[in-house]
Short mmCIF file of C-alpha atoms in Angstrom, two decimals:
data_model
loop_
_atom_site.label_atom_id
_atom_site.label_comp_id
_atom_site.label_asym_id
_atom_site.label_seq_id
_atom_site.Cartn_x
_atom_site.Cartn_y
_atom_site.Cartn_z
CA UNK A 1 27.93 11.29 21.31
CA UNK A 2 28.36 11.65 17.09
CA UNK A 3 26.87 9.23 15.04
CA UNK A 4 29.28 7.69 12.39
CA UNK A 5 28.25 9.12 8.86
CA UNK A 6 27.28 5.39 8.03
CA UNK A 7 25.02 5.04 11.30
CA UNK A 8 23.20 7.81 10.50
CA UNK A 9 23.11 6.94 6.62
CA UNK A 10 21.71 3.45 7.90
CA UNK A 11 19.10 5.60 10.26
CA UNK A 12 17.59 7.32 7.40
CA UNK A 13 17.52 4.27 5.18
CA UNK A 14 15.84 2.03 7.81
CA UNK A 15 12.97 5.35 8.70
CA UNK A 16 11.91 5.64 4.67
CA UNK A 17 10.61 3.25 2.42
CA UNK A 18 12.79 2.80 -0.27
CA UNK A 19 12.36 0.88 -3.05
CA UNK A 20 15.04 -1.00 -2.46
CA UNK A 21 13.22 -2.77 0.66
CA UNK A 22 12.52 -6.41 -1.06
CA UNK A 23 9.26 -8.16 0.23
CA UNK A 24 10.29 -12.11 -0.43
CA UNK A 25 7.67 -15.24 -0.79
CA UNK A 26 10.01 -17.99 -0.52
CA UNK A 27 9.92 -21.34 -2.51
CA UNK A 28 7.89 -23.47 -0.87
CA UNK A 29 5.01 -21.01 -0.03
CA UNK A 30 1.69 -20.83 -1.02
CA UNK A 31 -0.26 -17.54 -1.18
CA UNK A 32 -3.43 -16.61 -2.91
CA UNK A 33 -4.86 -13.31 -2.84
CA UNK A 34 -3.94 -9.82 -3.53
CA UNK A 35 -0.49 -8.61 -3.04
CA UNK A 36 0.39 -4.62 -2.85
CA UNK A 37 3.41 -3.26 -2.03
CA UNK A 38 5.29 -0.03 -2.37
CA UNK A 39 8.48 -1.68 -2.68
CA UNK A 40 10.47 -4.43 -4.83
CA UNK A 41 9.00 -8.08 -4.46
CA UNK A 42 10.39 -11.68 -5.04
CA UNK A 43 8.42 -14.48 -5.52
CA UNK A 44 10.28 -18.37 -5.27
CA UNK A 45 7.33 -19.79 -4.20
CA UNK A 46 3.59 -19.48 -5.64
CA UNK A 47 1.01 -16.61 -6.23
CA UNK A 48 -2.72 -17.42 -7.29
CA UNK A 49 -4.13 -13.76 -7.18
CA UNK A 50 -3.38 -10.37 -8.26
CA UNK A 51 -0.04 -8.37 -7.67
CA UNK A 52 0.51 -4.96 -7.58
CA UNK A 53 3.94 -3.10 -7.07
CA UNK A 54 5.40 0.54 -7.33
CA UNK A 55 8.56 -1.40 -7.69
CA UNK A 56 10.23 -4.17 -9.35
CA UNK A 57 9.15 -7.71 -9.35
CA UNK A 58 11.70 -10.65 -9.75
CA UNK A 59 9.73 -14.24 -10.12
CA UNK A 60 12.83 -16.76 -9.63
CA UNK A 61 12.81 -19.65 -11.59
CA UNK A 62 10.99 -21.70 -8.60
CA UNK A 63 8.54 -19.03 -9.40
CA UNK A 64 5.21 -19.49 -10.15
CA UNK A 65 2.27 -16.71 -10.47
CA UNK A 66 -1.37 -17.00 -11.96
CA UNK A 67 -2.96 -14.08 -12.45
CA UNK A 68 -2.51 -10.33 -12.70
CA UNK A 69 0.58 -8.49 -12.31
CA UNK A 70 1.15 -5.08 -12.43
CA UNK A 71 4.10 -3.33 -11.84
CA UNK A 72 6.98 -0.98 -12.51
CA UNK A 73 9.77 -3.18 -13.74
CA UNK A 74 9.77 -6.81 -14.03
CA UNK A 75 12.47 -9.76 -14.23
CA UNK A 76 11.11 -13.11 -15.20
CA UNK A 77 12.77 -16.50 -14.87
CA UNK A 78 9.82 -18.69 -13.65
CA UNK A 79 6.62 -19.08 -15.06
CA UNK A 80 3.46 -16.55 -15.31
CA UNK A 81 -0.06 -17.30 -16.38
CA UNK A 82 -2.53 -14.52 -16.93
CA UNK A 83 -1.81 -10.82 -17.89
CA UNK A 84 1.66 -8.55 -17.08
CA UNK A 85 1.26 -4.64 -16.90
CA UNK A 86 4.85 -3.17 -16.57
CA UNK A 87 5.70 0.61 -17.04
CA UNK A 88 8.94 0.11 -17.48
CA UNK A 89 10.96 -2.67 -18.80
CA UNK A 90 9.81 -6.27 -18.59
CA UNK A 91 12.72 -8.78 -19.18
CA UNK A 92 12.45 -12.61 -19.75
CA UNK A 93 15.48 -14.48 -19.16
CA UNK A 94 16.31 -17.78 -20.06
CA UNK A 95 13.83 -20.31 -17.82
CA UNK A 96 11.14 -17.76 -18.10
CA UNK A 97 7.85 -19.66 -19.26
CA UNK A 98 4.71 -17.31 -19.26
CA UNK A 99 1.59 -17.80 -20.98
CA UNK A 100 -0.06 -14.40 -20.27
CA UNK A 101 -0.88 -11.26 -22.26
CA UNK A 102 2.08 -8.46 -21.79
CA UNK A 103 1.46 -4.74 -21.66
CA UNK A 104 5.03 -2.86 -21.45
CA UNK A 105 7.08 -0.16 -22.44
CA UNK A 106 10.10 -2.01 -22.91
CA UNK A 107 10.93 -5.81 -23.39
CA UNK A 108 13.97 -7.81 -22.98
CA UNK A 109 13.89 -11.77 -24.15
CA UNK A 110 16.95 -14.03 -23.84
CA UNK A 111 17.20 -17.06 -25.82
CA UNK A 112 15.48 -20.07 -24.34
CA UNK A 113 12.51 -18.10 -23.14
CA UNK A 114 8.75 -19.22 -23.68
CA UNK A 115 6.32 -16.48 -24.29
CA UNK A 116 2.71 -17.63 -26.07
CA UNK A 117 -0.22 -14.91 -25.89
CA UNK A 118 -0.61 -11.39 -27.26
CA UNK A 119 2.39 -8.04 -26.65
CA UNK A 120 1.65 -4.81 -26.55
CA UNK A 121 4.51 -2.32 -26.28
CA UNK A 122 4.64 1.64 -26.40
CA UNK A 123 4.37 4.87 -24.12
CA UNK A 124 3.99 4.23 -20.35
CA UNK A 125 1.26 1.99 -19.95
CA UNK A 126 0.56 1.69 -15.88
CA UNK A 127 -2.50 3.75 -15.14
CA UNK A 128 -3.33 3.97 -11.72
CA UNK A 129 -5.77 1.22 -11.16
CA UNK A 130 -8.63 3.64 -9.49
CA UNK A 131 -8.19 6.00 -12.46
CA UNK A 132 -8.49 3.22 -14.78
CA UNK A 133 -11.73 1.29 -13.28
CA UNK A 134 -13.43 4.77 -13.30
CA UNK A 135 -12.62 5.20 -16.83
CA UNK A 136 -14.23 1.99 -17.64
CA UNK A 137 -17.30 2.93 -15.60
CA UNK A 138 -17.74 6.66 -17.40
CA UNK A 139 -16.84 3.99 -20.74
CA UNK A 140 -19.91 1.96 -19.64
CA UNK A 141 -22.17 4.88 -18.77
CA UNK A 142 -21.72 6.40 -22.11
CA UNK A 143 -22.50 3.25 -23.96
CA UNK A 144 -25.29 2.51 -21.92
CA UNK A 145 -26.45 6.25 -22.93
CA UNK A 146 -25.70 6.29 -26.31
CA UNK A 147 -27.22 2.64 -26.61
CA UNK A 148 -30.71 4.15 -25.50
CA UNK A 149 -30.59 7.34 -26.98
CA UNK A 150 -30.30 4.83 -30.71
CA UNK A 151 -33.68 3.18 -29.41
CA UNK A 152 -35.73 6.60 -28.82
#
């Protein structure tokens, strides 16, 4: 008739999404694409493609992702090529191998880690990715103005 505190507990936790849910691409799987999820994500396996997460990516050291990744929090012990975009704190442990441009507020590196291409570190850096391309296109519009309004 009364639900255990822990059933209902487990209920709730199972109705929400939390960002504790973990989406998982396994070793041995192949994916290219775009990847968005509200939640935490794992790669083992490999990404060709773009990746976007509200929460924190791990790439195990199986891991293997080319292209973009942006996301909240990041742990690193396989390899990245492209660009990284993490609001939060981006740590590369000891079999991480990137070759990628970071953007991050924070950064962790253990010994033994390979990083080549360019850091930039400060103030929260996601933007929301609509908010940013629209910025660009205003950017593009006012140097397209101010590029004619030089030739009158």
């Amino acid at each position: 008739m009364f639900k255990s505190t822990n059933q209902r507990d487990m209920a709730k936790t199972n109705e929400t999404h939390s960002p504790e849910q973990l989406n998982r691409i396994v070793a041995g799987t192949k994916i290219e694409g775009v990847i968005v999820s509200d939640n935490n994500i794992r790669i083992d396996g490999t990404v060709k493609g773009t990746i976007t997460a509200k929460g924190r990516l791990v790439v195990g050291p199986t891991g293997k992702i080319e292209g973009e990744v942006i996301c909240e929090n990041a742990d690193i012990e396989g390899a990245l090529t492209g660009t990284i975009t993490v609001n939060g704190i981006l740590s590369l442990k000891s079999t991480a191998r990137l070759e990628c441009d970071i953007t991050t507020k924070k950064l962790a590196i253990e010994p033994g880690a390979v990083f080549s291409g360019k850091c930039v570190m400060g103030g929260g850096v996601v933007k929301d990715m609509k908010q940013s391309m629209e910025d660009q296109g205003r950017q593009r519009v006012q140097d397209s103005s101010h590029a004619q309004s030089k030739e009158r």
